[in-house]
Structure formats: structure tokens, C-alpha cells
Amino acid sequence: MAYNPSDPMKDRITDIGPRNYEDFLPPVIKRNFGRWLYHDILEPGVLVHVSETGEKVYTVRVGGARLMGVQHIREICDIADKHCDGHVRWTTRNNIEFMVDAEAKLKPLMEDLEKRKFAGGSHKFPRGGTGAGLTNIVHTQGWIHCHTPATDASGVVKAVMDELYDDFQKMRFPAQVRISLACCLNMCGAVHCSDIAILGIHRMPPMIDHENLGNMCEIPLAIAACPTGAIKPTTVDGKKSVEVKNERCMFCGNCYTMCPCMPLADEVGSGIALLVGGKLSNRISPPMFSKVVVPFLPNEPPRWPQTVEAIKKILYTYMEDAKKYERLGNWAQRIGWERFFEKTGLPFTEHLIDDYRFAYTTWRTSTQFKF
Amino acid sequence: MAKRKTPMLDELEKGRWPSFVSDMKQEAAAREKTKVDLQTPREACDDLLSLMELSYEDKVGHWKHGGIVGVFGYGGGVIGRYCDQPEQFPAVRDFHTMRVNQPSSYFYTTEHLRKICDLWERRGSGLTNMHGSTGDMILLGTTTPQLEEIFWELTHDLKQDLGGSGSNLRTPNCCIGKARCEFACYDTQHLCHSFTMEYQDELHRPAFPYKFKFKFDGCPNGCVASIARADMSVIGTWRDDIRIDQEAVRAYVGGDFKPNAGAHAGRNWGPFDIEKEVIHLCPTHCMAWDGKNLKINNKECIRCMHCINTMPRALRIGEDTGASILFGAKAPILEGAQLSTLVVPFMKIEEPYDELKELIENVWDWWSEGGKNRERLGEMMQREGLGKLMEVCGLKADPRSIKEPRSNPYIFWKEEDVAGGWERDIKEYRKKHQK
Ligand code: HEM
Ligand code: HEM
Ligand code: SF4
Ligand code: SF4
Ligand code: SF4
Ligand code: SF4
């Protein structure tokens, strides 16, 4: 039975939902479901989970570029067929996990993964991403596939991960470090709670295509979309359109989301902001937001050197200075933000003082500070 | 072959981290020579590479804004995408995304994955995201006439459905949970799957003011980030005592077991010091170590997970497990980022999950009725107040929902709060108080 375009509704099925995960669990996982006692990281990227039944499952975690072609996925399937009885899983941070049910199967699997490389020379399956190290950077679409980005995603991530490759494999940080990237303020992904967040931002108000706006956009929706009330209706050359009070605009792009006749991406205006100190686990301290510490860096394809440099500076200062178990944000809080800027050498500028709603909650209202 | 040279992208083939450029080129090369009866342009990957190079030159993206496409009867699951240089790059003129609802926590058989690969090689660009941040498997790049064909094959042959996009329930997502984690306080995978099935209509037919996300974390470690990015975050917890194996605690102290499951092995941190690394770091100082035994004053424990993460072979979550329910997380657009707020401190999470369903349906009713266009639940909570949400859910005020009580005394008393109501008589008043 195949789809019949002349009778599209015939035998149509809808709302069947995802495949049931139970159909896909490896047998050792199924047998020990809910009975795991503890786990150990045997070496970076290699975990063992021990069950109360005495069974063990060994996991090899490898990093992946989230963008994958089906040829690559088929190669993953070949490996899983050869070593893991045809089972494989992905993690929330775009890693791939190969699981085996006996220690003897571990070494051949690791060797197999190790030797596979892309034609350009990069590793296909770098092992790591566990413990007090760096895991894969979760990221969004960027110039590959989205309409509102202020920066690219996959390219920036590749540039950063090439430089931090050893830290993906080494577990030498005081606690785990999560880096995330979102290519615009919509933040498809939890960058607002990451140890280091790479965020695409714009700096120029929307251009207005008066010629087409009246036809292509719902003007009241565009006006309502603006969080700062910067947009007003107007008439230009007899056509209904809008105007933007530039000094009220904080470049969120929300109007463009509602109205394609208000684009704001620009070669000079758009780029990257860096935020630090967010976390979302409840371990020791409650979840926290990331805070802006670099207000703007230009887009510098293909390798974004200034972004990579700033991230390394932050990361390695933290690595040297923080205490065991201390997340990046907890370290910054302990030493104080004045020290954070001093130690990392990042310039503190007026753009880092909040001037949006609730800004007051971030101002210092005491005389307790450090010289 | 790509239409233009791609010197900047080629740079990204170098270095050790897996190169998405090499991957795309590999896919492009395979498309060039495959005998598969391709239904989208053979040059799709080549043109995408060329288009990306153009973006790298221009430092701006080249996709048009939006574009409404979809499959019949669904309001979500397909994201329309058109290139803004269609003459230069006709193979990616239309390049829509399909969001495929992933199985709970991303376990697959290769048999199933290969079928997806076959489908996407033939009918799409051959490129995917494994996975998008919401959770779905993302199939990148197909043309409008293919959408129904893909949907048909997906449902009939692969028995798998699309996920959500638009102003509807987004594809629910969960941590690995009991499948392979000893910290899971409830079965995240089962709950995620059941809720996805239960709310198919909400997932596919937008009826909400804006998007709505459920995410399910098995414990306060929060591996799917539910507290930061779900309108409803279900986070596993327990309310009895942490189970202690004193023998194993001594083994950690004696150096036989590596703390934190070996997470710090990359560096020499010196011998494990239980006082420094556990007792003093406990945020409530509710632990004590007398050299032989570990004591926990469980009544004071806030279940931060630190001691358990640090000594997973000695300490276990309690046995009276369930979940905390929080509402309202979101990214900055529009009103600024919010974390989820604790609304139900503890709920047993057991099939058929009636209590949780009732809660969520109450919240949806409130938000659907009162929410403004594109107002996330968290924003409505700010506008209407947490108290209102609790009232709608039939919950009593609880100090666990706040960090501290209000410091301003601008209390919105209601008329029924005051004995006798608000009606008064100015004439009576004037009898005692001259003008
Ligand atoms: C104005 C509001 C927004 C618009 C127009 C928007 C648009 C989009 C679009 C077009 C995509 C698909 C990208 C693609 O695959 O081509 C997407 C993906 C996504 N969005 Fe948004 N978004 C908005 C707000 C948000 C917010 C506030 C969040 C988070 C709370 C969010 C989370 C996501 C996630 C997790 C994805 C999946 C991204 C991925 O593929 O990894 N979005 N969004
Ligand atoms: C094998 C089962 C797993 C165990 C035992 C586990 C354990 C943990 C622990 C102990 C933490 C808290 C860390 C801390 O704050 O010190 C944590 C947090 C986290 N884990 Fe996992 N995890 C597991 C699987 C995963 C997977 C597969 C991923 C995705 C790659 C993941 C992603 C995360 C994230 C995003 C956090 C939150 C970190 C933050 O605060 O930003 N976890 N996990
Ligand atoms: S973060 Fe912004 S630009 Fe990036 S994928 Fe999401 S909506 Fe698109
Ligand atoms: S970019 Fe944001 S702040 Fe600026 S006009 Fe548009 S909606 Fe308003
Ligand atoms: S959230 Fe908790 S239960 Fe779920 S995988 Fe993470 S540590 Fe395990
Ligand atoms: S879970 Fe946290 S609060 Fe509870 S005893 Fe352990 S360290 Fe202390």
C-alpha cells in the first residue's frame, strides 16, 4: 500500500505517536530496568553501570556533530550491528552511546571507533564527554537552516570544540562544564542556564520594507510583538506600514518573527555575546542563569578566533582557580564578579550593567565589595 | 560538485572534532552516484554547502522568513524553509524540516534507523539533526510535494509520527531514567511516552496561546534541563531517608572507591576527604561523620544530590519516591528568561498518572482561556500571580513555593478576606469625623 496523491485521505493514519521505547531497548537494559545500583567512569567516555542482578552494562560515549548525513548514521548502525547487537542511543547533548553487556566486548568496540576518520581528517567518534570534563556543545541551526540567526551554529561549535578537544577527553575541570550555543535570542536550547553560553545577538534595529509590509504582515501583531513598545503604525507613500523608535529597540528580533518585512541581521551589526555561570542541576546550589560577560564579538567565519580565545580564557582561569566540585558560576560568585573580570582579563564595559526590566535586582546595594 | 569553491567551509574540515562539513560532503558524494530514485534534487547537499559558503562570505543567513507548509490536518511537525537565492541554488529552493517524534530517551535499533535513512535518502536531502534541542529527530530539507509521501511512509511503514511545532504542545522529552540511571525516582521514559500518546491532539493541532513544553527529569540532577526549558517540569525526588551503606562509605574514605564515580580522574586532587568534600559541602549541613559512620539528618536534607553523586556506591535515593512539579520556564523572548517555579512539592508518579493529568489540564484551561497571543505560561504566571495558578489547581499556599515571603506589603486583599466585606457608609463615617 502506498500513498495515493489523488486520494490522499484514504487509509490515512494520524496521531500514532512515537515508537514505543520498549521496542528499542537493548536486552541488558531491559532486564535490569530500574534495578541499577551504581555506576563508575572507567576512563573518559566509558561508563559501567552495575545492576542488583549482578549484570553490567558498559557504555562508550562519543561526541557527534549534531548535523549528520544518513551515510554517517548508517556507519553508526554498522558499528552497532558489529559490536552492540544492533542497538545504539543518542544523548540529550548530541553524543552517541554504544553499549555492550560484557567487558570483553569493550576493547574491540573502542578500537573500532578510534580508527574511523572523515576524509578531511577529523575524528568521526571522539570518546569523552563524561564527568568533570566538557561534554558536547548543544546548539541550534544557525546559517544552515534558520531564518533569524545572528551567527552560525555548527561552524562556531566546530571551531570551539577543535580547541577544547582535550577537555572533552580529560576530566580535569573542578566540575563538569556545559557549553551551549543559540544563534538568536529565541534560544532554542538551554543556553540561558549554561556554564558558558555562546549567543548570537543583533545590534541594529530592523530595516523596514515599507513597500511590502502592509501586504505581508499583520501590523497589529508586529506592534504587539515588541516587548519595549518601540513599534508604531505609520503611512509611507500612501502605504500602511510601521516605524521603529530606534532608541527603544533592544534588537530582540521578535518583530521579524512576526513580520518578514522587518529583517535585522547584518554583517557588522550581528555577532556573538558570551554568558557564563549558569547551571541547571540542583547539586549543592540551586539552578542559576548565565550572565553576560562579553557583550559583543564580531562574526569571524570560518574559525571565530576571538570567540574561541575568550572562551579559553574563561575556562582555563576557572580550571586553575576553582575548588573541586565548584561549578563555574559558583566560583565566580565566591571570588566576586570584580575578581572574575580581573582574573580572566575580560574588559568590563557599560554594556554589562543591566538596564532592562528588573535591572535593579542586579545592582550592588551594599558597601561589601573588593578593591 | 558544489557550485562554488568553499574555502571557508573547507577550513572546518581540519581539526580533530567531527566535521559537519566533511559529513555533508560525504553525503553529497553519495548522492552524486547513488542509484536510488531520488525524489528531491540530487544536488541538495552540494547546493547547501554552496549556500553556506555564501553565508560565510556575507556573514548573514540566506533563508527566507518562515513559510507555511505541513501535512493535512496537522498544525505542527513541519517547518517551512525557502532559500532567498533560489536561482543560484535551485536544489535548496524549498528545504523544509520535518520533526519526527523520537522514542523516549533516544534508544534505537539499527533496523529502525536504517529504514529512516532509506526514507530520508530517497525523499529528503539525506541530512538530519540527531537530535534537535526539543528532542525530535530532525529531518532537514525536503520539498513540498514530498511532505505527504514522507508522512505516509513514516506512519505506515515506520509506525512513527511527527512531533510538534507552532503554538501547541511540543514533543515531550525525558532523561534516560530507570533504563540506565540509579538516581531515577520515577519512570521518566514511561511517563514521557504515555503523555505523548495521551496528548496527541494537543501536539498536532495548535490550540494554545503559544508553545508548551513538558520535560521529565528523573532526579534533581536535571539531565534534560527541564527546570530551565519546560513550561511543566517534572523532577524526580523522594521524601524518606537516603539509604546508607556504611561499609561502602568507609571504602570511599579508605580510598578503595573513587569519589563521584571517577569523574575527577583527569587531575590529581589528592586523597578523598569526606569532611571537606561531602560534610562541609552539604548545603544544609545536615550530615556528620564520626570517623566510622555517616549520619544524615534527613529531615533537614534538601535532596541536592551532592552526597549521592559523590558516593554513588554508598548512598542511594530514598524509597518513597515521586516527583516535584514546577511550571513556567522559558528562554528570554519575550519577558526575559525564567526558571520553573515549584508548585507541587511532591506527587506520587504512578500509572495511570491521573493526578498529574488533572493538574496539567487545569493549568491548560486557565492558560488557554486567559493567555494572550504568544504568551508563555511563565509570563502569564508573572502577570496573574503564582497564587492564582495555585488557586486554579486547587492547591493551598505552601512556603516551599517561594524563596522568601514578599517584602512589599501591597497585598491584594479580596473583599471576602475582610469580615463584613468592603461596603461602608460615608454618612456613618462623617458622624464621627468632620470634613
Ligand atoms: C519567536 C519565537 C521563536 C521562533 C520564531 C522560533 C523559531 C524556531 C524555528 C524556525 C525552529 C526550527 C529551526 C529549524 O530546524 O530550522 C526552532 C527550533 C527550536 N526552538 Fe524555537 N523559536 C522561537 C522561540 C523559541 C524559544 C523561546 C525556545 C526555548 C524556550 C525555542 C526552542 C526551540 C528549540 C528547542 C528548537 C529546536 C532547535 C533544534 O533543532 O535544536 N524556540 N525555533
Ligand atoms: C548514565 C546516566 C547518568 C548519570 C548517572 C548522570 C549523572 C549526572 C549527575 C551526577 C549530574 C549532576 C552533576 C553535578 O551537578 O555535579 C548530572 C547532570 C547533568 N547531566 Fe547527567 N547523568 C547521566 C546521563 C546523562 C546523559 C546521557 C546526559 C546527556 C549527554 C546528561 C546530561 C546532563 C546534564 C545536561 C546535566 C546538568 C548539568 C548542569 O547543571 O548544567 N546526563 N548528571
Ligand atoms: S536560536 Fe534562533 S536562529 Fe537559532 S535555530 Fe532557534 S530560532 Fe533559529
Ligand atoms: S527588534 Fe525587538 S525591540 Fe526592536 S523593534 Fe523589533 S521587537 Fe521591538
Ligand atoms: S536526571 Fe537524574 S535520573 Fe535522570 S539521567 Fe540525570 S541523574 Fe539520572
Ligand atoms: S542530598 Fe544534599 S542536602 Fe541532602 S544530605 Fe546530601 S548533600 Fe546534604
Short mmCIF file of N, CA and C and ligand atoms in Angstrom, two decimals, chain B residues 242 282-284 286-287 296 301-307, ligand 6:
data_model
loop_
_atom_site.label_atom_id
_atom_site.label_comp_id
_atom_site.label_asym_id
_atom_site.label_seq_id
_atom_site.Cartn_x
_atom_site.Cartn_y
_atom_site.Cartn_z
N ILE B 242 17.68 8.98 52.82
CA ILE B 242 18.75 8.49 51.94
C ILE B 242 19.25 7.17 52.53
N CYS B 282 27.71 19.96 51.98
CA CYS B 282 26.26 19.76 52.10
C CYS B 282 25.61 21.11 52.37
N PRO B 283 24.71 21.56 51.51
CA PRO B 283 24.21 22.93 51.65
C PRO B 283 23.43 23.17 52.94
N THR B 284 22.90 22.13 53.55
CA THR B 284 22.13 22.36 54.78
C THR B 284 22.90 21.91 56.02
N CYS B 286 23.57 19.06 57.12
CA CYS B 286 22.76 18.08 57.87
C CYS B 286 23.47 16.74 57.98
N MET B 287 24.76 16.72 57.67
CA MET B 287 25.48 15.45 57.72
C MET B 287 26.58 15.50 58.78
N ILE B 296 22.97 11.24 58.56
CA ILE B 296 22.26 12.30 57.83
C ILE B 296 20.99 12.63 58.60
N CYS B 301 17.55 17.58 55.03
CA CYS B 301 18.13 17.40 53.69
C CYS B 301 17.23 18.03 52.63
N ILE B 302 17.82 18.73 51.70
CA ILE B 302 17.02 19.32 50.61
C ILE B 302 17.20 18.52 49.31
N ARG B 303 17.77 17.35 49.39
CA ARG B 303 17.92 16.43 48.27
C ARG B 303 18.61 17.08 47.08
N CYS B 304 19.77 17.68 47.38
CA CYS B 304 20.51 18.36 46.33
C CYS B 304 21.30 17.39 45.49
N MET B 305 21.42 16.16 45.95
CA MET B 305 22.12 15.08 45.22
C MET B 305 23.63 15.07 45.41
N HIS B 306 24.20 16.09 46.05
CA HIS B 306 25.66 16.14 46.08
C HIS B 306 26.29 14.90 46.72
N CYS B 307 25.81 14.54 47.91
CA CYS B 307 26.45 13.42 48.59
C CYS B 307 26.24 12.12 47.81
S1 SF4 C 6 21.47 15.32 49.31
FE1 SF4 C 6 22.46 17.31 49.58
S2 SF4 C 6 21.32 18.25 51.27
FE2 SF4 C 6 20.88 16.07 51.34
S3 SF4 C 6 22.39 15.22 52.74
FE3 SF4 C 6 23.22 15.02 50.67
S4 SF4 C 6 24.50 16.83 50.38
FE4 SF4 C 6 23.13 17.23 52.14
#
